[in-house]
Short mmCIF file of N, CA and C in Angstrom, two decimals:
data_model
loop_
_atom_site.label_atom_id
_atom_site.label_comp_id
_atom_site.label_asym_id
_atom_site.label_seq_id
_atom_site.Cartn_x
_atom_site.Cartn_y
_atom_site.Cartn_z
N UNK M 124 -17.29 5.68 -6.59
CA UNK M 124 -15.76 5.54 -6.51
C UNK M 124 -15.48 4.37 -7.67
N UNK M 125 -14.86 4.73 -8.79
CA UNK M 125 -14.77 3.85 -9.71
C UNK M 125 -13.59 2.75 -9.12
N UNK M 126 -13.61 1.50 -9.35
CA UNK M 126 -12.68 0.66 -9.06
C UNK M 126 -11.18 0.77 -9.29
N UNK M 127 -11.22 1.09 -10.91
CA UNK M 127 -9.93 1.08 -11.32
C UNK M 127 -9.22 2.60 -11.59
N UNK M 128 -10.08 3.59 -10.47
CA UNK M 128 -9.22 4.84 -10.47
C UNK M 128 -8.76 5.24 -9.11
N UNK M 129 -7.57 4.99 -8.66
CA UNK M 129 -7.10 5.53 -7.30
C UNK M 129 -7.73 6.82 -6.57
N UNK M 130 -7.67 6.77 -5.66
CA UNK M 130 -8.32 8.30 -4.92
C UNK M 130 -7.15 9.20 -5.24
N UNK M 131 -5.74 8.82 -5.12
CA UNK M 131 -4.66 9.81 -5.67
C UNK M 131 -3.66 8.66 -6.01
N UNK M 132 -2.65 9.46 -6.90
CA UNK M 132 -1.60 8.61 -7.33
C UNK M 132 -0.27 9.49 -7.27
N UNK M 133 0.61 9.10 -6.55
CA UNK M 133 1.80 9.87 -6.30
C UNK M 133 3.07 9.07 -6.50
N UNK M 134 4.35 9.41 -6.54
CA UNK M 134 5.37 8.57 -6.91
C UNK M 134 5.71 7.67 -6.11
N UNK M 135 5.74 8.02 -4.65
CA UNK M 135 6.18 7.33 -3.49
C UNK M 135 5.55 7.45 -2.20
N UNK M 136 5.45 6.75 -1.68
CA UNK M 136 5.05 6.59 0.06
C UNK M 136 5.44 7.98 0.59
N UNK M 137 6.92 8.23 0.08
CA UNK M 137 7.81 9.31 0.87
C UNK M 137 6.93 10.60 0.34
N UNK M 138 6.09 10.82 -0.55
CA UNK M 138 5.44 11.85 -0.73
C UNK M 138 4.03 12.11 -0.13
N UNK M 139 3.67 11.21 0.81
CA UNK M 139 2.33 11.12 1.44
C UNK M 139 2.62 12.17 2.91
N UNK M 140 2.18 13.15 3.14
CA UNK M 140 2.80 13.83 4.29
C UNK M 140 1.55 13.41 5.47
N UNK M 141 2.03 13.37 6.72
CA UNK M 141 1.05 13.15 7.79
C UNK M 141 -0.11 14.39 7.85
N UNK M 142 0.13 15.31 7.65
CA UNK M 142 -0.62 16.40 7.74
C UNK M 142 -1.91 16.02 6.55
N UNK M 143 -1.68 15.65 5.49
CA UNK M 143 -2.61 15.62 4.38
C UNK M 143 -3.50 14.48 4.82
N UNK M 144 -2.82 13.30 5.20
CA UNK M 144 -3.69 12.22 5.57
C UNK M 144 -4.73 12.57 6.84
N UNK M 145 -4.02 13.47 7.93
CA UNK M 145 -5.05 13.95 8.91
C UNK M 145 -6.08 14.93 8.34
N UNK M 146 -5.71 15.56 7.31
CA UNK M 146 -7.13 16.57 6.81
C UNK M 146 -8.29 15.64 5.88
N UNK M 147 -7.69 14.36 5.74
CA UNK M 147 -8.61 13.43 5.21
C UNK M 147 -9.18 12.46 6.16
N UNK M 148 -9.00 12.59 7.49
CA UNK M 148 -9.48 12.11 8.36
C UNK M 148 -8.98 10.63 8.63
N UNK M 149 -7.79 10.32 8.04
CA UNK M 149 -6.96 9.29 8.13
C UNK M 149 -6.51 8.71 9.43
N UNK M 150 -7.00 7.82 10.19
CA UNK M 150 -6.15 7.30 11.47
C UNK M 150 -5.50 6.08 11.37
N UNK M 151 -5.64 5.38 10.07
CA UNK M 151 -5.12 3.90 9.73
C UNK M 151 -4.73 3.86 8.25
N UNK M 152 -3.81 3.12 8.20
CA UNK M 152 -3.08 2.81 7.09
C UNK M 152 -2.74 1.43 6.69
N UNK M 153 -3.20 0.65 5.39
CA UNK M 153 -2.69 -0.53 5.06
C UNK M 153 -1.63 0.14 3.94
N UNK M 154 -0.44 -0.47 4.14
CA UNK M 154 0.52 -0.55 3.49
C UNK M 154 1.27 -1.51 2.58
N UNK M 155 1.21 -2.03 1.25
CA UNK M 155 1.61 -3.00 0.65
C UNK M 155 3.12 -3.16 0.69
N UNK M 156 3.71 -4.13 0.64
CA UNK M 156 5.07 -4.35 0.87
C UNK M 156 5.77 -4.27 -0.39
N UNK M 157 5.85 -5.23 -1.13
CA UNK M 157 6.56 -5.48 -2.21
C UNK M 157 6.35 -4.44 -3.23
N UNK M 158 7.56 -3.80 -3.55
CA UNK M 158 7.54 -2.77 -4.66
C UNK M 158 6.84 -1.49 -4.28
N UNK M 159 6.47 -1.38 -2.85
CA UNK M 159 5.65 0.01 -2.31
C UNK M 159 6.59 0.60 -1.07
N UNK M 160 7.39 -0.24 -0.48
CA UNK M 160 8.59 -0.06 0.79
C UNK M 160 9.78 -1.20 1.03
N UNK M 161 9.52 -2.02 -0.15
CA UNK M 161 10.66 -2.93 -0.08
C UNK M 161 10.59 -3.31 -1.34
N UNK M 162 12.00 -3.42 -2.01
CA UNK M 162 12.12 -4.05 -3.40
C UNK M 162 11.63 -5.31 -3.51
N UNK M 163 10.75 -6.06 -4.68
CA UNK M 163 10.17 -7.15 -4.57
C UNK M 163 11.32 -8.31 -4.82
N UNK M 164 12.34 -7.96 -5.35
CA UNK M 164 13.45 -8.93 -5.60
C UNK M 164 14.49 -9.06 -4.46
N UNK M 165 14.25 -8.16 -3.27
CA UNK M 165 15.26 -8.20 -2.49
C UNK M 165 14.81 -9.15 -1.36
N UNK M 166 16.12 -10.03 -0.72
CA UNK M 166 15.79 -11.05 0.40
C UNK M 166 14.96 -10.48 1.50
N UNK M 167 14.01 -11.05 2.59
CA UNK M 167 13.42 -10.45 3.40
C UNK M 167 14.30 -10.12 4.37
N UNK M 168 15.87 -10.71 4.62
CA UNK M 168 16.62 -10.13 5.44
C UNK M 168 17.30 -9.17 5.27
N UNK M 169 17.20 -8.46 4.20
CA UNK M 169 17.93 -7.35 3.84
C UNK M 169 17.11 -6.17 4.39
N UNK M 170 17.99 -4.99 4.85
CA UNK M 170 17.21 -3.96 5.41
C UNK M 170 16.31 -2.91 4.75
N UNK M 171 15.13 -2.67 5.38
CA UNK M 171 14.36 -1.78 4.52
C UNK M 171 15.00 -0.57 4.52
N UNK M 172 15.12 0.09 3.42
CA UNK M 172 15.71 1.30 3.19
C UNK M 172 15.34 2.46 4.32
N UNK M 173 16.40 3.07 4.89
CA UNK M 173 16.04 4.08 5.75
C UNK M 173 15.02 4.99 5.79
N UNK M 174 14.79 5.59 4.57
CA UNK M 174 13.68 6.41 4.52
C UNK M 174 12.30 5.97 4.61
N UNK M 175 12.20 4.77 4.07
CA UNK M 175 10.69 4.18 3.87
C UNK M 175 10.56 3.75 5.70
N UNK M 176 11.63 3.15 6.59
CA UNK M 176 11.42 2.98 7.74
C UNK M 176 11.32 4.32 8.34
N UNK M 177 11.80 5.22 8.01
CA UNK M 177 11.43 6.49 8.77
C UNK M 177 10.17 6.88 8.36
N UNK M 178 9.42 6.82 7.24
CA UNK M 178 8.23 7.16 6.80
C UNK M 178 7.42 6.45 7.43
N UNK M 179 7.50 5.33 7.39
CA UNK M 179 6.55 4.21 8.42
C UNK M 179 6.64 4.96 10.02
N UNK M 180 7.62 5.17 10.38
CA UNK M 180 7.65 5.66 11.68
C UNK M 180 7.03 7.05 11.92
N UNK M 181 7.06 7.81 10.92
CA UNK M 181 6.19 9.31 10.88
C UNK M 181 4.83 8.88 11.17
N UNK M 182 4.40 8.06 10.44
CA UNK M 182 2.88 7.77 10.38
C UNK M 182 2.52 7.27 11.74
N UNK M 183 3.04 6.48 12.38
CA UNK M 183 2.92 5.78 13.88
C UNK M 183 3.19 6.93 14.85
N UNK M 184 4.12 7.69 14.57
CA UNK M 184 4.13 8.87 15.51
C UNK M 184 3.20 9.82 15.69
N UNK M 185 2.37 10.06 14.49
CA UNK M 185 1.54 10.77 14.30
C UNK M 185 0.09 10.32 14.75
N UNK M 186 0.13 9.07 15.43
CA UNK M 186 -1.00 8.12 15.88
C UNK M 186 -1.94 7.65 14.60
N UNK M 187 -1.21 7.50 13.44
CA UNK M 187 -1.82 6.99 12.57
C UNK M 187 -1.53 5.15 12.40
N UNK M 188 -2.15 4.54 12.76
CA UNK M 188 -1.87 3.03 12.86
C UNK M 188 -1.66 2.51 11.34
N UNK M 189 -0.87 1.62 11.51
CA UNK M 189 -0.22 1.02 10.27
C UNK M 189 -0.34 -0.27 10.12
N UNK M 190 -0.75 -1.08 9.26
CA UNK M 190 -0.76 -2.77 8.85
C UNK M 190 -0.18 -2.75 7.73
N UNK M 191 0.98 -3.78 7.72
CA UNK M 191 1.69 -4.02 6.29
C UNK M 191 0.89 -5.17 5.77
N UNK M 192 0.61 -5.17 4.56
CA UNK M 192 -0.52 -6.29 3.75
C UNK M 192 0.34 -6.57 2.62
N UNK M 193 0.24 -7.89 2.37
CA UNK M 193 0.87 -8.37 1.10
C UNK M 193 0.42 -9.88 0.92
N UNK M 194 0.48 -10.12 -0.34
CA UNK M 194 0.21 -11.25 -0.97
C UNK M 194 1.32 -12.39 -0.79
N UNK M 195 2.41 -12.06 -0.43
CA UNK M 195 3.53 -12.94 -0.06
C UNK M 195 3.14 -13.86 1.09
N UNK M 196 4.18 -14.78 1.13
CA UNK M 196 3.79 -15.78 2.44
C UNK M 196 4.29 -15.23 3.62
N UNK M 197 4.07 -16.04 4.65
CA UNK M 197 4.31 -15.18 5.86
C UNK M 197 5.50 -15.34 6.17
N UNK M 198 6.57 -16.06 5.86
CA UNK M 198 7.92 -16.04 6.25
C UNK M 198 8.46 -14.58 5.79
N UNK M 199 8.37 -14.30 4.55
CA UNK M 199 8.67 -13.11 4.00
C UNK M 199 8.47 -11.92 4.55
N UNK M 200 7.00 -11.95 5.01
CA UNK M 200 6.23 -10.66 5.33
C UNK M 200 6.54 -10.68 6.69
N UNK M 201 6.56 -11.66 7.53
CA UNK M 201 7.01 -11.37 9.15
C UNK M 201 8.34 -10.94 9.14
N UNK M 202 9.28 -11.27 8.39
CA UNK M 202 10.54 -10.89 8.58
C UNK M 202 10.78 -9.19 8.03
N UNK M 203 10.04 -8.80 7.19
CA UNK M 203 10.11 -7.56 6.79
C UNK M 203 9.17 -6.57 7.91
N UNK M 204 8.20 -7.02 8.24
CA UNK M 204 7.56 -6.42 9.21
C UNK M 204 8.31 -6.61 10.43
N UNK M 205 9.08 -7.26 10.91
CA UNK M 205 9.63 -7.46 12.17
C UNK M 205 10.75 -6.26 12.05
N UNK M 206 11.37 -5.88 10.91
CA UNK M 206 12.08 -4.69 10.89
C UNK M 206 11.62 -3.50 11.48
N UNK M 207 10.38 -3.16 11.02
CA UNK M 207 9.71 -1.93 11.41
C UNK M 207 8.90 -2.10 12.85
N UNK M 208 8.72 -3.31 13.00
CA UNK M 208 7.66 -3.35 14.48
C UNK M 208 6.20 -3.28 14.25
N UNK M 209 5.93 -3.64 13.04
CA UNK M 209 4.20 -3.47 12.60
C UNK M 209 3.64 -4.58 12.43
N UNK M 210 2.35 -4.49 12.70
CA UNK M 210 1.35 -5.85 12.47
C UNK M 210 1.28 -6.18 10.75
N UNK M 211 1.03 -7.34 10.49
CA UNK M 211 1.18 -7.45 9.28
C UNK M 211 -0.14 -8.55 8.81
N UNK M 212 -0.42 -8.61 7.44
CA UNK M 212 -1.35 -9.35 6.91
C UNK M 212 -0.49 -10.12 5.84
N UNK M 213 -0.37 -11.31 5.88
CA UNK M 213 0.43 -12.12 4.64
C UNK M 213 -0.39 -12.89 3.87
N UNK M 214 -0.33 -13.35 2.92
CA UNK M 214 -1.36 -14.21 1.88
C UNK M 214 -2.55 -13.51 1.96
N UNK M 215 -2.62 -12.44 1.66
CA UNK M 215 -3.74 -11.46 1.62
C UNK M 215 -4.92 -11.71 0.47
N UNK M 216 -4.14 -12.26 -0.61
CA UNK M 216 -4.99 -12.96 -1.94
C UNK M 216 -5.62 -11.32 -2.16
N UNK M 217 -4.81 -10.31 -2.32
CA UNK M 217 -5.51 -9.31 -2.99
C UNK M 217 -5.78 -9.56 -4.49
N UNK M 218 -6.78 -9.00 -5.12
CA UNK M 218 -7.82 -7.88 -4.71
C UNK M 218 -8.76 -8.51 -4.19
N UNK M 219 -8.91 -9.98 -3.84
CA UNK M 219 -10.29 -10.34 -2.70
C UNK M 219 -10.04 -9.76 -1.61
N UNK M 220 -11.43 -9.58 -1.20
CA UNK M 220 -11.64 -8.79 0.35
C UNK M 220 -10.84 -9.40 1.39
N UNK M 221 -10.49 -10.68 1.57
CA UNK M 221 -10.14 -11.26 2.82
C UNK M 221 -8.96 -10.56 3.59
N UNK M 222 -7.86 -10.27 2.87
CA UNK M 222 -6.68 -9.72 3.42
C UNK M 222 -7.08 -8.43 3.96
N UNK M 223 -8.00 -7.64 3.41
CA UNK M 223 -8.05 -6.21 3.50
C UNK M 223 -8.86 -6.31 4.84
N UNK M 224 -9.97 -7.30 4.80
CA UNK M 224 -11.00 -7.48 5.96
C UNK M 224 -10.00 -7.82 7.35
N UNK M 225 -8.88 -8.84 7.30
CA UNK M 225 -8.10 -9.11 7.98
C UNK M 225 -7.19 -7.81 8.81
N UNK M 226 -6.86 -7.02 7.98
CA UNK M 226 -6.21 -5.81 8.46
C UNK M 226 -7.02 -4.85 8.93
N UNK M 227 -8.29 -4.88 8.73
CA UNK M 227 -9.33 -3.77 9.24
C UNK M 227 -9.53 -4.28 10.66
N UNK M 228 -9.51 -5.66 10.57
CA UNK M 228 -9.70 -6.15 12.10
C UNK M 228 -8.65 -5.81 12.94
N UNK M 229 -7.52 -5.86 12.54
CA UNK M 229 -6.36 -5.38 13.38
C UNK M 229 -6.42 -4.01 13.69
N UNK M 230 -7.14 -3.00 12.86
CA UNK M 230 -6.88 -1.59 13.00
C UNK M 230 -8.09 -1.25 14.18
N UNK M 231 -9.48 -2.20 13.90
CA UNK M 231 -10.68 -1.88 14.41
C UNK M 231 -11.01 -0.47 14.34
N UNK M 232 -10.89 -0.02 13.07
CA UNK M 232 -11.45 1.44 12.65
C UNK M 232 -12.42 1.32 11.64
N UNK M 233 -13.23 2.33 11.51
CA UNK M 233 -14.24 2.12 10.17
C UNK M 233 -13.36 2.44 8.91
N UNK M 234 -13.81 2.01 7.94
CA UNK M 234 -13.55 2.00 6.45
C UNK M 234 -13.11 3.77 6.09
N UNK M 235 -14.02 4.42 6.81
CA UNK M 235 -14.13 5.84 6.10
C UNK M 235 -12.60 6.54 6.56
N UNK M 236 -12.03 6.14 7.70
CA UNK M 236 -10.59 6.42 8.33
C UNK M 236 -9.57 5.44 7.75
N UNK M 237 -9.74 4.51 6.75
CA UNK M 237 -8.54 4.08 6.55
C UNK M 237 -8.23 4.39 5.02
N UNK M 238 -7.07 4.33 4.64
CA UNK M 238 -6.49 4.37 3.22
C UNK M 238 -5.51 3.28 3.29
N UNK M 239 -5.24 2.84 1.92
CA UNK M 239 -4.50 1.81 1.67
C UNK M 239 -3.26 2.27 0.45
N UNK M 240 -2.12 2.17 0.65
CA UNK M 240 -0.98 2.39 -0.23
C UNK M 240 -0.45 1.41 -0.93
N UNK M 241 -0.31 1.17 -2.16
CA UNK M 241 0.14 0.18 -3.16
C UNK M 241 0.60 0.54 -4.38
N UNK M 242 1.20 -0.39 -5.18
CA UNK M 242 1.71 0.02 -6.43
C UNK M 242 1.28 -0.71 -7.54
N UNK M 243 0.01 -1.56 -7.12
CA UNK M 243 -0.52 -2.47 -8.42
C UNK M 243 -2.02 -1.80 -8.55
N UNK M 244 -2.42 -1.61 -9.70
CA UNK M 244 -3.91 -1.33 -9.66
C UNK M 244 -4.68 -2.56 -9.37
N UNK M 245 -4.31 -3.58 -10.23
CA UNK M 245 -5.43 -4.92 -9.96
C UNK M 245 -5.29 -5.31 -8.94
N UNK M 246 -4.42 -5.39 -7.84
CA UNK M 246 -4.26 -5.99 -6.42
C UNK M 246 -4.47 -4.94 -5.21
N UNK M 247 -3.94 -3.71 -5.55
CA UNK M 247 -3.98 -2.87 -4.47
C UNK M 247 -5.27 -2.05 -4.61
N UNK M 248 -5.50 -1.18 -5.59
CA UNK M 248 -6.32 -0.35 -5.75
C UNK M 248 -7.95 -0.99 -6.01
N UNK M 249 -7.84 -1.87 -6.91
CA UNK M 249 -9.24 -2.75 -7.00
C UNK M 249 -9.54 -3.32 -5.69
N UNK M 250 -8.54 -3.92 -4.76
CA UNK M 250 -9.11 -4.93 -3.69
C UNK M 250 -9.21 -3.81 -2.57
N UNK M 251 -8.53 -2.79 -2.47
CA UNK M 251 -9.07 -1.84 -1.38
C UNK M 251 -10.32 -1.08 -1.76
N UNK M 252 -10.53 -0.89 -3.14
CA UNK M 252 -11.90 -0.16 -3.29
C UNK M 252 -13.22 -1.09 -3.10
N UNK M 253 -13.15 -2.51 -3.47
CA UNK M 253 -13.98 -3.38 -3.27
C UNK M 253 -14.45 -3.47 -1.88
N UNK M 254 -13.56 -2.97 -0.91
CA UNK M 254 -13.77 -3.16 0.35
C UNK M 254 -14.14 -1.61 0.99
N UNK M 255 -14.52 -0.72 -0.03
CA UNK M 255 -14.86 0.70 0.48
C UNK M 255 -13.58 1.39 1.38
N UNK M 256 -12.29 1.12 0.70
CA UNK M 256 -11.21 1.83 1.53
C UNK M 256 -10.47 2.63 0.40
N UNK M 257 -10.53 3.76 0.44
CA UNK M 257 -9.47 4.70 -0.48
C UNK M 257 -7.96 4.14 -0.75
N UNK M 258 -7.75 4.31 -2.09
CA UNK M 258 -6.24 3.79 -2.41
C UNK M 258 -5.56 4.67 -2.87
N UNK M 259 -4.40 4.94 -2.62
CA UNK M 259 -3.32 5.65 -3.07
C UNK M 259 -2.42 4.72 -3.90
N UNK M 260 -2.05 5.04 -5.17
CA UNK M 260 -1.37 4.18 -6.26
C UNK M 260 0.11 4.84 -6.09
N UNK M 261 0.86 4.09 -5.60
CA UNK M 261 2.48 4.71 -5.79
C UNK M 261 3.19 4.15 -7.37
N UNK M 262 4.15 4.80 -7.92
CA UNK M 262 5.20 3.88 -8.57
C UNK M 262 5.77 2.90 -8.08
N UNK M 263 5.97 1.85 -8.84
CA UNK M 263 6.74 0.74 -8.13
C UNK M 263 8.20 1.08 -7.94
N UNK M 264 8.82 0.36 -6.85
CA UNK M 264 10.07 0.61 -6.42
C UNK M 264 11.13 0.30 -7.53
N UNK M 265 11.09 -0.76 -8.23
CA UNK M 265 11.91 -1.43 -9.17
C UNK M 265 11.18 -1.72 -10.58
N UNK M 266 11.60 -1.50 -11.72
CA UNK M 266 10.92 -1.84 -12.84
C UNK M 266 10.60 -3.11 -13.16
N UNK M 267 11.54 -4.09 -12.53
CA UNK M 267 11.65 -5.55 -12.80
C UNK M 267 10.45 -6.19 -12.09
N UNK M 268 9.36 -6.66 -12.66
CA UNK M 268 8.38 -7.12 -11.93
C UNK M 268 8.45 -8.69 -11.99
N UNK M 269 7.90 -9.47 -10.47
CA UNK M 269 7.68 -10.88 -10.73
C UNK M 269 6.85 -11.23 -11.63
N UNK M 270 6.67 -12.35 -12.06
CA UNK M 270 5.65 -13.19 -12.91
C UNK M 270 4.17 -12.77 -12.54
N UNK M 271 4.05 -12.65 -11.09
CA UNK M 271 2.74 -12.16 -10.64
C UNK M 271 2.07 -10.78 -11.15
N UNK M 272 2.97 -10.04 -11.07
CA UNK M 272 2.71 -8.41 -11.24
C UNK M 272 2.56 -8.06 -12.80
N UNK M 273 3.08 -8.72 -13.74
CA UNK M 273 3.17 -8.64 -15.28
C UNK M 273 1.74 -8.51 -15.60
N UNK M 274 0.75 -9.28 -15.31
CA UNK M 274 -0.44 -8.94 -15.93
C UNK M 274 -0.99 -7.69 -15.35
N UNK M 275 -1.01 -7.30 -14.10
CA UNK M 275 -1.29 -5.95 -13.43
C UNK M 275 -0.81 -4.76 -14.29
N UNK M 276 0.76 -4.84 -14.62
CA UNK M 276 1.40 -3.83 -15.30
C UNK M 276 0.74 -3.60 -16.89
N UNK M 277 0.50 -4.86 -17.71
CA UNK M 277 -0.27 -4.65 -18.86
C UNK M 277 -1.47 -3.96 -18.64
N UNK M 278 -2.34 -4.47 -17.71
CA UNK M 278 -3.55 -3.70 -17.77
C UNK M 278 -3.63 -2.50 -17.32
N UNK M 279 -2.56 -1.92 -16.55
CA UNK M 279 -2.46 -0.42 -16.24
C UNK M 279 -1.95 0.42 -17.71
N UNK M 280 -1.03 -0.42 -18.36
CA UNK M 280 -0.66 0.48 -19.73
C UNK M 280 -1.91 0.37 -20.47
N UNK M 281 -2.69 -0.55 -20.72
CA UNK M 281 -3.91 -0.56 -21.58
C UNK M 281 -4.76 0.59 -21.06
N UNK M 282 -5.27 0.76 -19.94
CA UNK M 282 -6.13 1.76 -19.29
C UNK M 282 -5.39 3.17 -19.18
N UNK M 283 -4.05 3.30 -19.49
CA UNK M 283 -3.32 4.28 -19.34
C UNK M 283 -3.35 4.99 -18.01
N UNK M 284 -3.43 4.11 -16.93
CA UNK M 284 -3.51 4.32 -15.43
C UNK M 284 -2.34 5.43 -15.15
N UNK M 285 -1.07 5.19 -15.30
CA UNK M 285 -0.09 6.06 -14.77
C UNK M 285 0.28 6.97 -15.87
N UNK M 286 -0.35 7.04 -16.99
CA UNK M 286 -0.10 8.13 -17.96
C UNK M 286 -0.74 9.29 -17.33
N UNK M 287 -1.92 9.20 -16.93
CA UNK M 287 -2.66 10.20 -16.38
C UNK M 287 -2.67 10.49 -14.84
N UNK M 288 -1.39 10.32 -14.76
CA UNK M 288 -0.82 10.38 -12.98
C UNK M 288 -1.34 11.77 -12.58
N UNK M 289 -1.87 11.89 -11.46
CA UNK M 289 -2.12 13.05 -10.87
C UNK M 289 -1.81 13.26 -9.62
N UNK M 290 -1.30 14.38 -8.95
CA UNK M 290 -1.00 14.37 -7.36
C UNK M 290 -2.43 15.35 -6.99
N UNK M 291 -3.19 15.03 -5.97
CA UNK M 291 -4.20 15.75 -5.54
C UNK M 291 -3.70 15.97 -4.07
N UNK M 292 -2.36 15.95 -3.63
CA UNK M 292 -2.28 15.99 -2.36
C UNK M 292 -2.09 17.46 -2.06
N UNK M 293 -1.97 18.38 -3.09
CA UNK M 293 -1.71 19.74 -2.66
C UNK M 293 -3.19 20.49 -2.93
N UNK M 294 -4.04 19.66 -3.06
CA UNK M 294 -5.68 20.26 -3.28
C UNK M 294 -6.30 20.10 -2.07
#
């Protein structure tokens, strides 16, 4: 498993089907918040878009446990997680393993049954794969990044990560 190569790349979390996850024996998901299911510039009291809320509910209805995971502060993450009634890990310090390990304890599942969905190569993909968890890279919801995401986007451009985008969901 290459640390900088996601398991799969898709446009959006909305493109990930429950059946595909089940074929891959996934029973748990870590889902990044900012720019994956919630715009990074939105205030935490703004509602999550209905389609993202429905997709998270679809995973849960299919008995796929979901933990929201974010490097953001507790207040923001708790407010967003509260909108969908999901457990969360805030201040995850991705790509370091600490937040992923905290999320794994919440699921109580082996790594081989967990996937992580996020929009950044440096934090989401590398962090998940350092923990032995498969990573799905999605396109960011908004083009304007906060100052913390800019270095990650620069490295993605240098590596050509998104230029080589592929979707293996059909395979």
